Coordinates of C-alpha atoms in Angstrom, one line a residue:
M1 CA 218.2 49.6 4.9
N2 CA 219.9 47.5 2.3
D3 CA 220.2 48.4 -1.3
R4 CA 221.5 46.4 -4.3
F5 CA 223.8 47.9 -6.8
F6 CA 225.3 46.5 -10.0
V7 CA 227.9 47.8 -12.4
P8 CA 228.8 45.9 -15.5
G9 CA 232.3 45.3 -16.8
R10 CA 233.2 46.5 -20.3
T11 CA 234.6 45.1 -23.5
E12 CA 236.5 47.3 -25.9
L13 CA 235.2 46.8 -29.4
A14 CA 237.4 49.3 -31.2
G15 CA 239.9 52.0 -30.4
N16 CA 242.8 50.0 -28.9
H17 CA 244.9 52.6 -26.9
T18 CA 243.2 55.6 -28.5
D19 CA 241.4 57.0 -25.5
H20 CA 244.5 58.4 -23.7
Q21 CA 245.2 60.4 -26.9
K22 CA 241.7 61.9 -26.9
G23 CA 240.8 59.7 -29.8
R24 CA 237.7 57.6 -30.7
V25 CA 236.5 54.4 -29.1
L26 CA 233.7 51.9 -29.4
A27 CA 233.0 50.0 -26.2
A28 CA 230.2 48.1 -24.6
A29 CA 229.0 47.1 -21.1
V30 CA 228.7 43.3 -20.7
D31 CA 226.7 40.8 -18.7
L32 CA 229.4 40.3 -16.2
G33 CA 230.1 42.8 -13.4
I34 CA 230.3 43.7 -9.8
S35 CA 227.3 43.7 -7.5
A36 CA 227.0 44.9 -3.9
V37 CA 224.5 45.0 -1.0
C38 CA 225.0 48.4 0.7
S39 CA 223.6 50.5 3.6
P40 CA 224.6 53.9 4.8
N41 CA 226.2 53.8 8.3
G42 CA 226.1 57.5 9.4
E43 CA 229.8 57.5 9.9
N44 CA 232.8 58.9 8.0
I45 CA 234.0 55.4 7.3
I46 CA 233.4 53.1 4.2
R47 CA 233.6 49.4 5.0
I48 CA 234.0 46.9 2.2
S49 CA 233.8 43.1 2.5
S50 CA 234.2 40.8 -0.4
K51 CA 234.1 37.0 -0.7
G52 CA 237.6 35.6 -0.9
F53 CA 239.3 38.9 0.1
D54 CA 240.2 40.6 3.3
S55 CA 237.7 43.2 4.5
F56 CA 238.9 46.8 4.8
E57 CA 237.8 50.3 5.7
V58 CA 238.6 53.8 4.5
N59 CA 238.4 56.8 6.8
L60 CA 236.9 59.7 4.9
M61 CA 238.8 62.2 7.0
D62 CA 242.0 61.0 5.2
L63 CA 241.7 61.4 1.4
D64 CA 245.4 61.9 0.6
V65 CA 247.1 59.6 -1.9
H66 CA 248.7 56.6 -0.2
P67 CA 251.4 55.2 -2.5
N68 CA 251.6 52.0 -0.4
D69 CA 248.0 51.4 -1.5
F70 CA 248.6 51.6 -5.2
G71 CA 246.8 48.8 -7.0
S72 CA 244.4 48.1 -4.2
S73 CA 240.6 48.3 -3.8
R74 CA 241.2 50.6 -0.8
A75 CA 242.9 53.1 -3.0
L76 CA 239.9 53.1 -5.4
V77 CA 237.5 53.8 -2.6
R78 CA 239.7 56.6 -1.2
G79 CA 240.2 58.0 -4.7
V80 CA 236.5 58.2 -5.6
A81 CA 235.7 59.8 -2.3
S82 CA 238.5 62.3 -2.9
A83 CA 237.3 63.1 -6.4
F84 CA 233.8 63.7 -5.0
Y85 CA 235.3 66.0 -2.4
D86 CA 237.2 67.9 -5.1
L87 CA 233.9 68.3 -6.9
C88 CA 232.3 69.8 -3.7
V89 CA 229.6 67.1 -3.6
N90 CA 228.6 65.1 -0.5
I91 CA 230.4 62.0 0.8
G92 CA 229.7 59.8 3.7
G93 CA 230.1 56.3 5.1
F94 CA 228.5 53.1 4.1
D95 CA 228.9 49.3 4.5
A96 CA 229.1 47.1 1.4
K97 CA 229.2 43.4 0.7
V98 CA 230.6 43.0 -2.7
E99 CA 230.6 40.1 -5.2
S100 CA 232.2 40.0 -8.6
N101 CA 232.4 37.7 -11.6
L102 CA 235.0 39.8 -13.3
Q103 CA 238.1 37.7 -12.9
A104 CA 241.5 39.4 -12.5
G105 CA 243.2 39.6 -15.8
S106 CA 240.0 39.1 -17.8
G107 CA 240.3 42.5 -19.5
L108 CA 236.8 43.5 -18.4
S109 CA 237.9 46.5 -16.4
S110 CA 237.2 45.2 -12.8
S111 CA 239.0 48.3 -11.3
A112 CA 236.9 50.7 -13.3
A113 CA 233.7 48.9 -12.5
F114 CA 234.5 48.9 -8.8
A115 CA 235.4 52.6 -8.8
V116 CA 232.1 53.4 -10.6
L117 CA 230.2 51.2 -8.1
V118 CA 231.6 53.3 -5.2
G119 CA 230.6 56.4 -7.0
R120 CA 227.1 55.2 -7.6
V121 CA 226.7 54.4 -3.9
L122 CA 227.9 57.8 -2.8
N123 CA 225.7 59.4 -5.4
Q124 CA 222.6 57.6 -4.2
Y125 CA 223.1 57.9 -0.5
Y126 CA 224.5 61.4 -0.2
N127 CA 223.6 63.3 -3.4
D128 CA 220.0 62.1 -4.1
G129 CA 221.2 60.4 -7.3
A130 CA 221.7 63.8 -9.0
M131 CA 225.2 63.2 -10.4
E132 CA 225.4 62.4 -14.1
P133 CA 227.0 59.1 -15.2
V134 CA 229.8 61.0 -17.0
V135 CA 230.7 62.8 -13.8
I136 CA 230.9 59.6 -11.9
A137 CA 233.0 58.1 -14.6
R138 CA 235.5 61.0 -14.4
A139 CA 235.7 60.6 -10.6
A140 CA 236.4 56.9 -11.1
Q141 CA 239.2 57.8 -13.6
Q142 CA 240.7 60.3 -11.2
A143 CA 240.7 57.6 -8.6
E144 CA 242.5 55.1 -10.9
N145 CA 245.0 57.7 -12.1
L146 CA 246.0 59.3 -8.8
H147 CA 245.3 56.8 -6.1
F148 CA 245.4 53.4 -7.8
G149 CA 248.5 54.3 -9.9
K150 CA 247.0 53.3 -13.3
P151 CA 247.6 55.9 -16.1
C152 CA 244.4 55.0 -18.0
G153 CA 242.1 57.0 -20.2
L154 CA 238.3 57.4 -19.6
M155 CA 236.9 54.7 -21.8
D156 CA 236.6 52.0 -19.2
Q157 CA 234.9 54.1 -16.6
L158 CA 232.6 55.8 -19.0
T159 CA 231.4 52.5 -20.5
C160 CA 230.8 50.9 -17.1
S161 CA 228.9 54.0 -16.0
L162 CA 226.8 54.6 -19.1
G163 CA 226.0 50.9 -20.0
G164 CA 225.1 49.6 -23.4
C165 CA 227.3 50.2 -26.4
V166 CA 228.8 53.7 -26.9
Y167 CA 230.9 55.5 -29.5
V168 CA 233.0 58.2 -27.9
D169 CA 235.1 60.9 -29.6
F170 CA 237.2 62.3 -26.7
S171 CA 238.5 65.1 -28.9
T172 CA 235.0 66.6 -29.4
C173 CA 233.3 65.1 -26.3
E174 CA 230.8 63.3 -28.6
I175 CA 229.0 60.4 -26.9
Q176 CA 226.7 58.3 -29.2
P177 CA 224.7 55.3 -28.1
V178 CA 225.1 52.5 -30.7
K179 CA 222.9 49.5 -31.2
A180 CA 225.2 46.5 -31.2
D181 CA 223.2 43.3 -31.8
F182 CA 225.6 40.6 -32.8
S183 CA 223.0 37.9 -32.2
A184 CA 220.7 39.5 -34.9
M185 CA 223.7 39.2 -37.3
G186 CA 224.1 35.5 -36.5
L187 CA 227.4 36.1 -34.7
A188 CA 228.8 35.2 -31.3
L189 CA 231.2 37.5 -29.5
C190 CA 233.5 35.9 -26.9
L191 CA 236.5 36.4 -24.8
T192 CA 239.2 33.9 -23.9
D193 CA 241.3 34.4 -20.8
T194 CA 244.7 33.1 -21.8
G195 CA 245.9 33.2 -18.2
G196 CA 248.7 35.6 -18.7
S197 CA 249.6 37.7 -15.7
H198 CA 249.4 41.5 -15.7
A199 CA 251.9 41.7 -12.8
G200 CA 255.0 43.8 -13.6
L201 CA 253.4 45.4 -16.7
D202 CA 252.8 48.9 -15.4
T203 CA 255.9 50.2 -17.2
S204 CA 254.9 48.5 -20.5
Y205 CA 251.4 50.0 -20.3
A206 CA 252.7 53.5 -19.4
R207 CA 255.2 53.4 -22.3
I208 CA 252.4 53.4 -24.9
P209 CA 250.9 56.8 -24.1
A210 CA 254.4 58.1 -23.5
D211 CA 255.5 57.0 -26.9
M212 CA 252.4 58.6 -28.5
R213 CA 252.8 61.8 -26.6
Y214 CA 256.5 61.9 -27.7
V215 CA 255.4 61.9 -31.4
A216 CA 252.7 64.5 -30.7
G217 CA 255.4 66.7 -29.2
L218 CA 257.3 66.6 -32.4
F219 CA 254.3 68.6 -33.9
D220 CA 254.1 70.8 -30.8
R221 CA 250.9 69.1 -29.7
G222 CA 250.1 67.4 -26.4
V223 CA 248.3 64.3 -27.8
L224 CA 248.0 62.6 -31.2
S225 CA 244.4 63.6 -31.8
E226 CA 245.6 67.2 -32.1
V227 CA 248.0 66.2 -34.9
D228 CA 246.8 66.3 -38.5
P229 CA 247.0 62.7 -39.8
A230 CA 248.0 63.9 -43.3
E231 CA 250.8 65.9 -41.8
F232 CA 252.1 62.9 -39.9
R233 CA 251.9 60.6 -43.0
A234 CA 253.6 63.2 -45.2
R235 CA 256.8 63.0 -43.1
K236 CA 259.5 60.4 -43.8
W237 CA 259.7 58.2 -40.7
D238 CA 262.0 55.4 -39.6
V239 CA 259.3 52.7 -39.2
S240 CA 261.6 50.7 -37.0
D241 CA 261.2 53.4 -34.4
R242 CA 258.7 52.2 -31.8
P243 CA 257.0 55.6 -31.1
V244 CA 256.5 56.0 -34.9
R245 CA 254.8 52.6 -35.2
R246 CA 252.6 53.3 -32.3
A247 CA 251.6 56.7 -33.7
K248 CA 250.8 55.0 -37.1
H249 CA 248.5 52.6 -35.2
F250 CA 246.7 55.5 -33.5
F251 CA 246.0 57.3 -36.7
D252 CA 244.8 54.2 -38.5
E253 CA 242.8 52.9 -35.6
N254 CA 241.2 56.3 -35.0
E255 CA 239.9 56.4 -38.5
R256 CA 238.7 52.8 -38.3
V257 CA 236.5 53.3 -35.2
P258 CA 233.7 55.2 -36.8
K259 CA 233.7 52.7 -39.7
M260 CA 233.2 49.9 -37.2
R261 CA 230.4 51.9 -35.5
D262 CA 228.7 52.4 -38.9
A263 CA 229.0 48.6 -39.6
L264 CA 227.2 47.9 -36.4
L265 CA 224.5 50.5 -37.1
N266 CA 224.0 48.9 -40.6
G267 CA 223.9 45.4 -39.2
D268 CA 226.8 44.5 -41.5
G269 CA 228.6 41.7 -39.7
A270 CA 231.0 40.9 -42.6
E271 CA 232.3 44.4 -42.8
Y272 CA 232.6 44.7 -39.0
M273 CA 234.6 41.5 -38.9
R274 CA 236.9 42.7 -41.7
L275 CA 237.6 45.9 -39.8
M276 CA 238.0 44.1 -36.5
N277 CA 240.7 42.0 -38.1
E278 CA 242.4 45.2 -39.4
S279 CA 242.3 46.5 -35.9
G280 CA 243.8 43.3 -34.4
R281 CA 246.6 43.2 -36.9
S282 CA 247.4 46.8 -36.3
S283 CA 247.8 46.2 -32.6
E284 CA 250.1 43.3 -33.3
K285 CA 252.2 44.9 -35.9
Y286 CA 252.4 48.5 -35.0
L287 CA 251.2 49.0 -31.4
N288 CA 253.2 46.0 -30.3
N289 CA 251.2 45.2 -27.2
I290 CA 251.1 41.4 -27.5
V291 CA 254.4 40.3 -25.8
T292 CA 256.7 42.3 -23.5
S293 CA 260.2 41.7 -22.5
A294 CA 259.2 42.7 -18.9
T295 CA 257.7 39.2 -18.3
G296 CA 258.3 37.2 -21.5
D297 CA 254.8 35.8 -21.2
T298 CA 253.6 34.4 -24.5
K299 CA 250.1 33.2 -23.6
L300 CA 248.3 36.1 -25.3
K301 CA 250.4 35.6 -28.5
E302 CA 249.6 31.9 -28.4
G303 CA 245.9 32.7 -28.1
L304 CA 245.9 35.0 -31.1
E305 CA 247.8 32.5 -33.2
L306 CA 245.4 29.7 -32.3
S307 CA 242.5 32.0 -33.1
E308 CA 243.9 32.8 -36.5
K309 CA 244.2 29.1 -37.2
L310 CA 240.6 28.5 -36.2
L311 CA 238.9 31.6 -37.6
K312 CA 240.9 32.8 -40.6
G313 CA 238.5 33.3 -43.5
R314 CA 235.4 32.9 -41.3
G315 CA 235.7 35.1 -38.2
A316 CA 237.7 37.9 -36.5
W317 CA 240.1 38.0 -33.6
R318 CA 242.1 40.7 -31.8
V319 CA 243.8 41.6 -28.5
H320 CA 241.4 42.8 -25.9
G321 CA 242.1 45.9 -23.9
G322 CA 245.6 47.0 -22.8
G323 CA 247.4 43.9 -24.1
F324 CA 250.6 42.2 -23.1
A325 CA 248.5 39.6 -21.2
G326 CA 244.9 38.7 -20.7
C327 CA 242.2 38.1 -23.2
V328 CA 241.6 37.4 -26.9
Q329 CA 238.3 38.8 -28.2
A330 CA 236.8 36.9 -31.1
L331 CA 233.7 37.2 -33.3
M332 CA 232.4 34.5 -35.5
P333 CA 229.2 32.9 -37.0
R334 CA 227.3 31.3 -34.2
E335 CA 227.7 27.8 -35.7
V336 CA 231.5 28.1 -35.5
F337 CA 231.5 29.1 -31.8
P338 CA 231.2 25.5 -30.2
E339 CA 234.3 24.4 -32.2
Y340 CA 236.2 27.6 -31.3
K341 CA 235.3 27.4 -27.6
Q342 CA 236.4 23.7 -27.4
A343 CA 239.8 24.3 -29.0
M344 CA 240.5 27.4 -26.9
E345 CA 239.5 25.7 -23.7
D346 CA 241.6 22.6 -24.6
K347 CA 244.5 25.0 -24.8
F348 CA 243.8 27.4 -21.9
G349 CA 241.5 25.5 -19.5
R350 CA 237.9 24.8 -19.0
G351 CA 235.7 27.8 -18.6
K352 CA 238.3 30.2 -20.1
C353 CA 236.3 31.0 -23.2
R354 CA 233.0 32.6 -22.7
E355 CA 230.4 34.2 -24.9
I356 CA 229.5 37.7 -23.7
K357 CA 226.4 39.7 -24.1
I358 CA 226.1 43.5 -24.3
V359 CA 223.8 45.0 -21.6

């Protein structure tokens, strides 16, 4: 018996580095993702083969964290199975042939999509499909946090698992499907992979939530969503202090997310692009996730600067996802897209700029 599975990648529309502070996000599943042909094997072994990568297997009798496997697909498989075991739901072996068009460094959450894929297969084969998408997403997050070594929030896994466009407020557990039809607004949404490497950036990524939690701790709170924004803004801060700048970004961005949601719901492309530019400039100025001294890679910065030159006054551009490397997200009138695509691909390479669709 062979079954086909597909899990989409995700694009973050708003809420840059807000999810790990139990803030608000707006994200959408896209028409790129990970597919697999699977079959149960009646064993306690999961075997994965993927074109262009070495095949591997995970023994389900050993679900401990293996630090040597951090950052690997093997760790994600073991981590999802371990999370299912912790939930007291069934697990079992299967064989899978996997294909993906989520390129490494594309910012489309390939690790989250793969973890959700493993969860879906285990759910269908051993739990009669009874597990809710949110539960599978949480299992995938646990796998990334504990076994993969990535201190991420829940946004990526939740979006890959739910599909479509969703507004999420992690402080209240509100999840709202949102109609996001950029084509109907006459707009093209695209991502450009600038080619910057994410290697060596774990510390840079981890420092952002750590800085935000540090400021929350000054108010005797665990995360920034538990802090009253008015109370934060009433204090006199040294704005040269990195944690303070990042906290300011959080509060501004967290208030911006529902405004961007409402712009989508109202089909107001001009207002959405105005707010998207606000978000992008906040990430650059306050969150400071464009260039890191860890690598000195400036490709993302160059992509944002070129996007400004091409789109200022007629479109929007922002860092996509975690930052420091990877993709520029841009939104523009459809008639502008061919010119933008050509210029970005002249800079970063053929095929690097792609229009994406929400699915």
